[in-house]
mmCIF file of C-alpha atoms in Angstrom:
data_model
loop_
_atom_site.group_PDB
_atom_site.id
_atom_site.type_symbol
_atom_site.label_atom_id
_atom_site.label_comp_id
_atom_site.label_asym_id
_atom_site.label_seq_id
_atom_site.Cartn_x
_atom_site.Cartn_y
_atom_site.Cartn_z
ATOM 1 C CA MET A 203 -0.175 -0.079 0.073
ATOM 2 C CA THR A 204 3.207 2.532 -0.025
ATOM 3 C CA THR A 205 1.339 5.709 -2.144
ATOM 4 C CA ASP A 206 3.648 7.317 -4.914
ATOM 5 C CA HIS A 207 4.725 10.028 -2.916
ATOM 6 C CA GLU A 208 6.581 8.471 -0.212
ATOM 7 C CA ASP A 209 9.973 7.308 0.664
ATOM 8 C CA SER A 210 10.886 3.298 1.275
ATOM 9 C CA ASP A 211 9.625 4.167 4.807
ATOM 10 C CA GLY A 212 6.757 5.064 4.266
ATOM 11 C CA ASN A 213 7.122 8.472 4.873
ATOM 12 C CA SER A 214 4.727 11.631 3.387
ATOM 13 C CA SER A 215 5.603 14.263 1.859
ATOM 14 C CA ASP A 216 3.721 17.531 1.688
ATOM 15 C CA SER A 217 5.580 18.417 -0.834
ATOM 16 C CA SER A 218 4.067 21.083 -3.846
ATOM 17 C CA TYR A 219 3.350 19.757 -7.156
ATOM 18 C CA SER A 220 5.894 20.430 -9.404
ATOM 19 C CA LYS A 221 6.952 19.347 -13.574
ATOM 20 C CA VAL A 222 10.091 18.118 -12.112
ATOM 21 C CA ASP A 223 7.869 15.438 -9.403
ATOM 22 C CA PHE A 224 5.751 15.034 -12.600
ATOM 23 C CA TYR A 225 8.687 13.155 -15.178
ATOM 24 C CA GLU A 226 10.453 11.733 -11.828
ATOM 25 C CA VAL A 227 7.400 9.590 -11.523
ATOM 26 C CA MET A 228 5.680 8.971 -15.460
ATOM 27 C CA ASN A 229 8.103 5.854 -15.257
ATOM 28 C CA GLU A 230 6.253 4.587 -13.067
ATOM 29 C CA VAL A 231 2.261 5.002 -14.227
ATOM 30 C CA PRO A 232 1.229 2.192 -16.370
ATOM 31 C CA GLU A 233 1.191 2.353 -20.180
ATOM 32 C CA ASN A 234 -1.923 2.554 -20.681
ATOM 33 C CA TYR A 235 -2.185 5.670 -18.027
ATOM 34 C CA LYS A 236 0.865 7.455 -19.664
ATOM 35 C CA SER A 237 -1.536 9.650 -21.793
ATOM 36 C CA LYS A 238 -4.270 10.270 -19.551
ATOM 37 C CA VAL A 239 -1.533 11.328 -16.595
ATOM 38 C CA ASP A 240 0.088 13.515 -19.961
ATOM 39 C CA GLU A 241 -2.936 16.136 -18.861
ATOM 40 C CA LEU A 242 -3.602 15.482 -15.624
ATOM 41 C CA ASN A 243 -0.495 17.457 -15.673
ATOM 42 C CA LYS A 244 -0.804 20.038 -17.865
ATOM 43 C CA ILE A 245 -4.183 20.467 -16.524
ATOM 44 C CA LEU A 246 -1.987 20.862 -13.029
ATOM 45 C CA LEU A 247 0.583 23.172 -14.390
ATOM 46 C CA SER A 248 -1.587 25.237 -16.010
ATOM 47 C CA LYS A 249 -2.704 29.119 -14.193
ATOM 48 C CA ASN A 250 -6.266 28.503 -14.632
ATOM 49 C CA PRO A 251 -6.389 24.906 -14.372
ATOM 50 C CA ASP A 252 -10.180 23.769 -16.020
ATOM 51 C CA ILE A 253 -11.863 22.048 -12.899
ATOM 52 C CA ASN A 254 -14.465 20.376 -15.432
ATOM 53 C CA ARG A 255 -11.652 18.519 -17.830
ATOM 54 C CA LEU A 256 -10.466 17.771 -14.349
ATOM 55 C CA ARG A 257 -13.416 16.400 -12.963
ATOM 56 C CA ASP A 258 -13.939 14.022 -15.801
ATOM 57 C CA LEU A 259 -11.191 12.685 -16.330
ATOM 58 C CA ALA A 260 -10.703 11.297 -12.092
ATOM 59 C CA ILE A 261 -14.605 10.352 -12.900
ATOM 60 C CA SER A 262 -13.439 8.174 -15.607
ATOM 61 C CA ASN A 263 -11.248 4.405 -15.696
ATOM 62 C CA GLY A 264 -8.036 4.960 -13.718
ATOM 63 C CA GLY A 265 -9.490 7.885 -11.363
ATOM 64 C CA LEU A 266 -6.435 10.425 -11.304
ATOM 65 C CA VAL A 267 -4.245 7.411 -11.162
ATOM 66 C CA ILE A 268 -0.799 8.053 -8.712
ATOM 67 C CA SER A 269 -0.609 9.545 -5.921
ATOM 68 C CA LEU A 270 1.647 13.182 -6.776
ATOM 69 C CA VAL A 271 -1.246 13.541 -9.477
ATOM 70 C CA ARG A 272 -4.132 13.272 -6.157
ATOM 71 C CA LEU A 273 -1.697 15.659 -4.377
ATOM 72 C CA GLU A 274 -2.889 18.761 -6.054
ATOM 73 C CA ALA A 275 -6.518 17.697 -7.466
ATOM 74 C CA TRP A 276 -8.184 16.627 -4.898
ATOM 75 C CA LYS A 277 -7.440 20.176 -3.423
ATOM 76 C CA LEU A 278 -8.911 22.076 -6.701
ATOM 77 C CA LEU A 279 -12.205 19.923 -7.087
ATOM 78 C CA LEU A 280 -13.200 20.459 -3.544
ATOM 79 C CA ASN A 281 -12.058 24.056 -4.361
ATOM 80 C CA LEU A 282 -9.384 24.402 -1.347
ATOM 81 C CA PRO A 283 -7.675 27.719 -0.380
ATOM 82 C CA SER A 284 -3.980 27.701 -0.303
ATOM 83 C CA ASN A 285 -3.702 28.349 4.155
ATOM 84 C CA ASP A 286 -1.226 26.450 6.401
ATOM 85 C CA GLU A 287 -3.789 25.591 9.298
ATOM 86 C CA LYS A 288 -2.162 24.001 12.037
ATOM 87 C CA LEU A 289 -3.723 21.349 14.282
ATOM 88 C CA TYR A 290 -4.654 21.515 17.848
ATOM 89 C CA PRO A 291 -0.867 20.711 19.630
ATOM 90 C CA LEU A 292 -1.539 16.722 21.715
ATOM 91 C CA GLU A 293 -1.751 18.487 24.774
ATOM 92 C CA ILE A 294 -4.916 20.751 23.740
ATOM 93 C CA ILE A 295 -6.745 17.737 22.405
ATOM 94 C CA LYS A 296 -6.137 15.008 24.477
ATOM 95 C CA ASP A 297 -8.677 17.019 26.909
ATOM 96 C CA HIS A 298 -11.700 16.356 24.268
ATOM 97 C CA PRO A 299 -14.341 14.397 25.478
ATOM 98 C CA GLU A 300 -13.674 12.707 22.006
ATOM 99 C CA TYR A 301 -9.805 11.579 22.781
ATOM 100 C CA HIS A 302 -9.920 7.653 24.086
ATOM 101 C CA GLN A 303 -12.591 6.881 21.508
ATOM 102 C CA VAL A 304 -9.989 8.186 18.582
ATOM 103 C CA ASP A 305 -7.411 6.745 19.983
ATOM 104 C CA MET A 306 -8.450 3.336 20.311
ATOM 105 C CA ASP A 307 -9.511 3.073 17.070
ATOM 106 C CA VAL A 308 -7.153 4.472 15.770
ATOM 107 C CA ARG A 309 -4.844 1.413 17.246
ATOM 108 C CA ARG A 310 -6.874 -0.907 15.889
ATOM 109 C CA CYS A 311 -6.951 -0.224 12.236
ATOM 110 C CA LEU A 312 -3.581 -1.110 11.886
ATOM 111 C CA LYS A 313 -3.933 -2.763 8.572
ATOM 112 C CA ARG A 314 -5.412 0.471 6.987
ATOM 113 C CA PHE A 315 -1.197 1.808 7.051
ATOM 114 C CA PRO A 316 1.494 0.868 4.270
ATOM 115 C CA PRO A 317 2.654 -1.863 4.803
ATOM 116 C CA GLY A 318 6.564 -2.620 6.286
ATOM 117 C CA ILE A 319 7.273 -0.049 7.619
ATOM 118 C CA SER A 320 8.085 0.942 11.397
ATOM 119 C CA TYR A 321 6.182 0.743 14.630
ATOM 120 C CA GLU A 322 7.677 3.749 14.758
ATOM 121 C CA LYS A 323 6.729 4.954 12.135
ATOM 122 C CA ILE A 324 3.104 3.182 12.667
ATOM 123 C CA GLY A 325 3.346 5.762 15.810
ATOM 124 C CA ILE A 326 3.957 8.593 14.011
ATOM 125 C CA LEU A 327 1.477 8.408 12.079
ATOM 126 C CA GLN A 328 -1.220 7.443 13.953
ATOM 127 C CA LYS A 329 -0.578 10.680 16.400
ATOM 128 C CA GLU A 330 -0.935 12.002 13.118
ATOM 129 C CA LEU A 331 -4.100 11.306 12.551
ATOM 130 C CA ILE A 332 -5.780 11.739 15.924
ATOM 131 C CA ALA A 333 -4.501 14.465 15.763
ATOM 132 C CA ILE A 334 -6.320 14.952 12.302
ATOM 133 C CA ILE A 335 -9.591 14.170 13.311
ATOM 134 C CA LEU A 336 -10.068 15.799 16.519
ATOM 135 C CA SER A 337 -8.744 18.562 15.371
ATOM 136 C CA VAL A 338 -12.145 19.058 12.956
ATOM 137 C CA ILE A 339 -14.006 17.821 16.254
ATOM 138 C CA LYS A 340 -12.775 20.736 17.978
ATOM 139 C CA GLU A 341 -13.032 23.528 15.736
ATOM 140 C CA TYR A 342 -16.084 22.350 15.107
ATOM 141 C CA PRO A 343 -18.137 21.222 18.311
ATOM 142 C CA ASP A 344 -21.282 20.733 16.680
ATOM 143 C CA LEU A 345 -19.979 17.336 14.936
ATOM 144 C CA LYS A 346 -19.741 13.878 16.491
ATOM 145 C CA TYR A 347 -16.899 11.723 15.484
ATOM 146 C CA TYR A 348 -18.501 8.517 14.513
ATOM 147 C CA GLN A 349 -16.548 4.554 13.841
ATOM 148 C CA GLY A 350 -15.714 4.782 10.514
ATOM 149 C CA TYR A 351 -14.413 9.141 9.845
ATOM 150 C CA HIS A 352 -11.062 7.614 11.149
ATOM 151 C CA ASP A 353 -11.192 4.987 7.768
ATOM 152 C CA VAL A 354 -11.174 8.438 5.311
ATOM 153 C CA ALA A 355 -9.148 10.279 7.600
ATOM 154 C CA VAL A 356 -6.469 7.829 7.923
ATOM 155 C CA THR A 357 -6.907 7.331 3.459
ATOM 156 C CA PHE A 358 -5.921 10.936 2.985
ATOM 157 C CA LEU A 359 -3.499 10.653 5.434
ATOM 158 C CA ILE A 360 -1.598 8.406 3.683
ATOM 159 C CA GLU A 361 -2.497 9.989 0.747
ATOM 160 C CA VAL A 362 -1.671 12.902 0.634
ATOM 161 C CA GLY A 363 0.345 14.018 4.027
ATOM 162 C CA GLN A 364 -1.024 15.434 7.509
ATOM 163 C CA LYS A 365 -1.671 18.945 6.328
ATOM 164 C CA GLU A 366 -3.628 18.163 3.495
ATOM 165 C CA ALA A 367 -5.441 15.696 4.422
ATOM 166 C CA TYR A 368 -6.387 17.717 7.657
ATOM 167 C CA SER A 369 -7.555 21.600 4.885
ATOM 168 C CA ILE A 370 -9.473 17.956 3.034
ATOM 169 C CA MET A 371 -11.316 16.381 6.148
ATOM 170 C CA LYS A 372 -12.750 20.061 7.638
ATOM 171 C CA HIS A 373 -14.277 20.500 3.806
ATOM 172 C CA LEU A 374 -16.000 17.404 3.512
ATOM 173 C CA SER A 375 -17.099 17.741 7.707
ATOM 174 C CA LEU A 376 -18.947 20.342 6.775
ATOM 175 C CA HIS A 377 -20.334 18.898 3.430
ATOM 176 C CA HIS A 378 -19.561 14.817 1.974
ATOM 177 C CA LEU A 379 -19.859 13.751 5.722
ATOM 178 C CA LYS A 380 -21.960 15.748 7.293
ATOM 179 C CA GLU A 381 -24.549 13.989 7.573
ATOM 180 C CA PHE A 382 -22.945 11.740 9.392
ATOM 181 C CA LEU A 383 -21.358 13.515 11.932
ATOM 182 C CA LYS A 384 -24.702 14.564 13.582
ATOM 183 C CA PRO A 385 -25.266 13.589 17.581
ATOM 184 C CA THR A 386 -28.274 10.348 15.295
ATOM 185 C CA MET A 387 -27.577 7.921 12.900
ATOM 186 C CA GLU A 388 -31.334 9.173 12.214
ATOM 187 C CA GLU A 389 -29.981 11.044 9.237
ATOM 188 C CA THR A 390 -27.505 8.800 7.438
ATOM 189 C CA SER A 391 -30.354 6.085 8.116
ATOM 190 C CA TYR A 392 -32.912 7.778 6.051
ATOM 191 C CA LEU A 393 -29.861 8.206 2.548
ATOM 192 C CA LEU A 394 -29.490 5.057 3.038
ATOM 193 C CA LEU A 395 -33.103 3.804 2.574
ATOM 194 C CA HIS A 396 -33.362 5.507 -0.930
ATOM 195 C CA VAL A 397 -31.101 2.427 -1.859
ATOM 196 C CA PHE A 398 -32.909 -0.448 -2.080
ATOM 197 C CA PRO A 399 -35.927 1.315 -4.416
ATOM 198 C CA LEU A 400 -33.474 2.670 -6.893
ATOM 199 C CA ILE A 401 -32.411 -1.070 -7.073
ATOM 200 C CA LYS A 402 -36.413 -1.264 -7.530
ATOM 201 C CA LYS A 403 -35.906 0.496 -10.902
ATOM 202 C CA LEU A 404 -33.513 -1.423 -12.166
ATOM 203 C CA ASP A 405 -34.235 -4.645 -10.782
ATOM 204 C CA PRO A 406 -37.386 -5.443 -9.367
ATOM 205 C CA GLU A 407 -37.075 -9.174 -8.902
ATOM 206 C CA LEU A 408 -33.530 -8.316 -6.855
ATOM 207 C CA GLU A 409 -35.043 -5.542 -4.628
ATOM 208 C CA GLU A 410 -37.936 -8.251 -3.607
ATOM 209 C CA PHE A 411 -35.507 -10.896 -2.905
ATOM 210 C CA ILE A 412 -33.664 -8.890 -0.558
ATOM 211 C CA GLU A 413 -37.164 -6.515 1.060
ATOM 212 C CA LYS A 414 -37.948 -10.276 1.632
ATOM 213 C CA SER A 415 -34.612 -11.275 3.722
ATOM 214 C CA GLY A 416 -35.696 -8.982 6.373
ATOM 215 C CA ILE A 417 -31.823 -7.605 6.297
ATOM 216 C CA GLY A 418 -32.462 -4.586 5.866
ATOM 217 C CA THR A 419 -29.506 -1.360 5.591
ATOM 218 C CA ILE A 420 -27.155 -2.025 8.252
ATOM 219 C CA PHE A 421 -24.934 -4.020 6.097
ATOM 220 C CA ALA A 422 -24.316 -1.031 4.311
ATOM 221 C CA LEU A 423 -23.652 1.253 6.383
ATOM 222 C CA PRO A 424 -20.159 0.981 6.749
ATOM 223 C CA TRP A 425 -19.938 1.639 2.816
ATOM 224 C CA LEU A 426 -21.303 4.803 2.834
ATOM 225 C CA ILE A 427 -19.790 6.324 6.407
ATOM 226 C CA SER A 428 -16.171 5.714 5.022
ATOM 227 C CA TRP A 429 -16.478 5.387 1.531
ATOM 228 C CA PHE A 430 -15.624 2.035 1.385
ATOM 229 C CA SER A 431 -12.416 2.371 2.884
ATOM 230 C CA HIS A 432 -13.456 0.324 6.169
ATOM 231 C CA SER A 433 -14.578 -3.102 3.612
ATOM 232 C CA LEU A 434 -11.627 -2.525 1.292
ATOM 233 C CA ASP A 435 -8.231 -3.905 1.568
ATOM 234 C CA LEU A 436 -6.446 -2.248 -1.041
ATOM 235 C CA HIS A 437 -5.436 1.148 -0.799
ATOM 236 C CA SER A 438 -5.075 1.478 -5.283
ATOM 237 C CA LYS A 439 -8.968 0.351 -4.745
ATOM 238 C CA VAL A 440 -10.315 3.441 -2.062
ATOM 239 C CA VAL A 441 -7.876 5.575 -3.633
ATOM 240 C CA ARG A 442 -9.907 4.690 -7.108
ATOM 241 C CA LEU A 443 -13.262 5.142 -5.008
ATOM 242 C CA PHE A 444 -12.007 8.976 -3.650
ATOM 243 C CA ASP A 445 -11.474 10.354 -7.037
ATOM 244 C CA PHE A 446 -14.819 9.689 -7.781
ATOM 245 C CA PHE A 447 -16.727 10.215 -4.676
ATOM 246 C CA LEU A 448 -15.002 13.563 -4.935
ATOM 247 C CA ALA A 449 -15.468 14.741 -8.313
ATOM 248 C CA SER A 450 -18.967 14.017 -8.349
ATOM 249 C CA PRO A 451 -22.261 14.992 -6.628
ATOM 250 C CA LYS A 452 -22.727 14.101 -2.601
ATOM 251 C CA GLU A 453 -25.205 11.422 -3.498
ATOM 252 C CA ILE A 454 -23.094 9.493 -5.760
ATOM 253 C CA ILE A 455 -22.749 7.182 -3.541
ATOM 254 C CA LEU A 456 -26.208 5.482 -2.757
ATOM 255 C CA TYR A 457 -26.164 4.199 -6.740
ATOM 256 C CA VAL A 458 -22.673 3.074 -6.415
ATOM 257 C CA ILE A 459 -23.922 1.001 -3.379
ATOM 258 C CA ALA A 460 -27.414 0.606 -5.321
ATOM 259 C CA GLN A 461 -25.115 -1.091 -8.809
ATOM 260 C CA LEU A 462 -22.291 -3.065 -6.193
ATOM 261 C CA ILE A 463 -25.610 -4.784 -5.358
ATOM 262 C CA ILE A 464 -27.159 -5.531 -8.423
ATOM 263 C CA ALA A 465 -23.262 -6.331 -9.975
ATOM 264 C CA ARG A 466 -23.908 -9.419 -7.376
ATOM 265 C CA ARG A 467 -27.127 -9.967 -8.201
ATOM 266 C CA ASP A 468 -26.858 -13.394 -9.439
ATOM 267 C CA GLU A 469 -24.232 -14.883 -5.468
ATOM 268 C CA VAL A 470 -27.410 -12.529 -3.223
ATOM 269 C CA LEU A 471 -30.522 -14.836 -5.762
ATOM 270 C CA SER A 472 -29.014 -18.258 -5.135
ATOM 271 C CA THR A 473 -28.460 -17.688 -1.653
ATOM 272 C CA GLU A 474 -31.306 -18.924 1.472
ATOM 273 C CA CYS A 475 -33.925 -15.889 1.094
ATOM 274 C CA ASP A 476 -33.087 -15.245 4.967
ATOM 275 C CA MET A 477 -31.382 -12.033 7.026
ATOM 276 C CA ALA A 478 -27.872 -13.919 7.784
ATOM 277 C CA CYS A 479 -27.321 -15.293 4.388
ATOM 278 C CA VAL A 480 -27.872 -12.563 2.063
ATOM 279 C CA HIS A 481 -26.260 -10.447 4.766
ATOM 280 C CA MET A 482 -23.140 -13.083 5.166
ATOM 281 C CA VAL A 483 -22.577 -12.046 1.449
ATOM 282 C CA LEU A 484 -23.138 -9.250 0.673
ATOM 283 C CA SER A 485 -21.270 -7.526 4.015
ATOM 284 C CA LYS A 486 -18.127 -9.028 2.521
ATOM 285 C CA ILE A 487 -16.790 -7.789 -1.096
ATOM 286 C CA PRO A 488 -14.762 -9.953 -3.684
ATOM 287 C CA GLU A 489 -11.734 -8.283 -4.209
ATOM 288 C CA SER A 490 -12.303 -9.308 -7.309
ATOM 289 C CA LEU A 491 -15.220 -6.657 -8.388
ATOM 290 C CA ASN A 492 -15.439 -4.707 -11.540
ATOM 291 C CA PHE A 493 -15.457 -0.743 -9.987
ATOM 292 C CA GLU A 494 -14.993 0.373 -12.638
ATOM 293 C CA ILE A 495 -18.689 -0.898 -13.934
ATOM 294 C CA ILE A 496 -20.177 -0.100 -11.296
ATOM 295 C CA LEU A 497 -18.746 3.138 -10.766
ATOM 296 C CA ASP A 498 -19.617 3.894 -14.778
ATOM 297 C CA LYS A 499 -23.613 2.547 -13.843
ATOM 298 C CA ALA A 500 -23.606 3.987 -11.184
ATOM 299 C CA THR A 501 -23.239 7.337 -13.201
ATOM 300 C CA LYS A 502 -25.326 6.236 -15.123
ATOM 301 C CA MET A 503 -27.904 5.693 -13.015
ATOM 302 C CA TYR A 504 -27.757 8.823 -11.150
ATOM 303 C CA LYS A 505 -28.186 10.645 -14.529
ATOM 304 C CA GLU A 506 -31.287 9.586 -15.112
ATOM 305 C CA TYR A 507 -32.871 8.628 -11.915
ATOM 306 C CA ASP A 508 -33.099 11.709 -8.935
ATOM 307 C CA LEU A 509 -33.226 10.749 -6.092
ATOM 308 C CA SER A 510 -36.616 12.202 -5.211
ATOM 309 C CA ASN A 511 -38.356 10.536 -7.920
ATOM 310 C CA VAL A 512 -37.787 7.811 -5.171
ATOM 311 C CA LYS A 513 -38.540 9.736 -2.268
ATOM 312 C CA HIS A 514 -42.120 8.722 -1.196
ATOM 313 C CA GLU A 515 -41.205 5.499 -1.547
ATOM 314 C CA VAL A 516 -38.220 5.978 0.823
ATOM 315 C CA ASP A 517 -40.609 7.809 3.259
ATOM 316 C CA GLU A 518 -43.357 5.059 3.078
ATOM 317 C CA ARG A 519 -40.630 2.833 4.343
ATOM 318 C CA VAL A 520 -39.913 4.830 7.120
ATOM 319 C CA ILE A 521 -43.461 4.958 8.094
ATOM 320 C CA LEU A 522 -43.440 0.856 8.572
ATOM 321 C CA GLU A 523 -40.367 1.121 10.290
#
């Protein structure tokens, strides 16, 4: 899981994007993505970057491809200002009521750190991660930390370094992740209820089977609130999804979840229509699953079916629950 801007010991860098950096890593880019990365480089070096084109490239096959591009592109996609905001020092955040929960979650997520690095470096990254999370929460007292937030934060930390990760997490916490950071999960649960009406639009048989099993939506909760980062082992797959989510409307993840379930219809329909059996199939995402196809179909589905078109079905489900 070593990223393109890390040294051999997994040390992340906050260095600025430059043409020199780009050509140093170009030989590491897969041949089929070289022309794409070359175009991304031209956009990022432009005085007036074409954000619409950057967004299209981030959404398309392979996403932004390399860490060096993401370091600059993610900020542009979110329209983040350049700043040198300081994180809160450890002696201040240690007094935060969420500190012990965050500390426990961070210490449990060892599999998310790059393999092969020293325990000393892991300890440094863990401290950086804790500082990112609690600095955001302290900055915005109305936000309530949830388990899964650290999975999102560590992805950005590994890919672009602490300073940029902090800036990105501050923005996402007020926008894309805002509903998940509420004191209750009521709004998050309501969002997830949109998934099955979306499935019903394309595959009524599958939707009826899942509904009959009584599985509900809880199996998909980690996918939603961690942007799949909690459920996928490969860092390369996670950052590819992050490219897509950062370049797309925030509701797009509901369509990705729907398409992921549809992609596994044969497995689902071949199992017993029972909560435990269906949950066993759906809760684990196969490594062989082709997310590029899923993302492409999710994009097309988003354009065809507005969430407002299924709102009445969602509201009916709320009443029934």
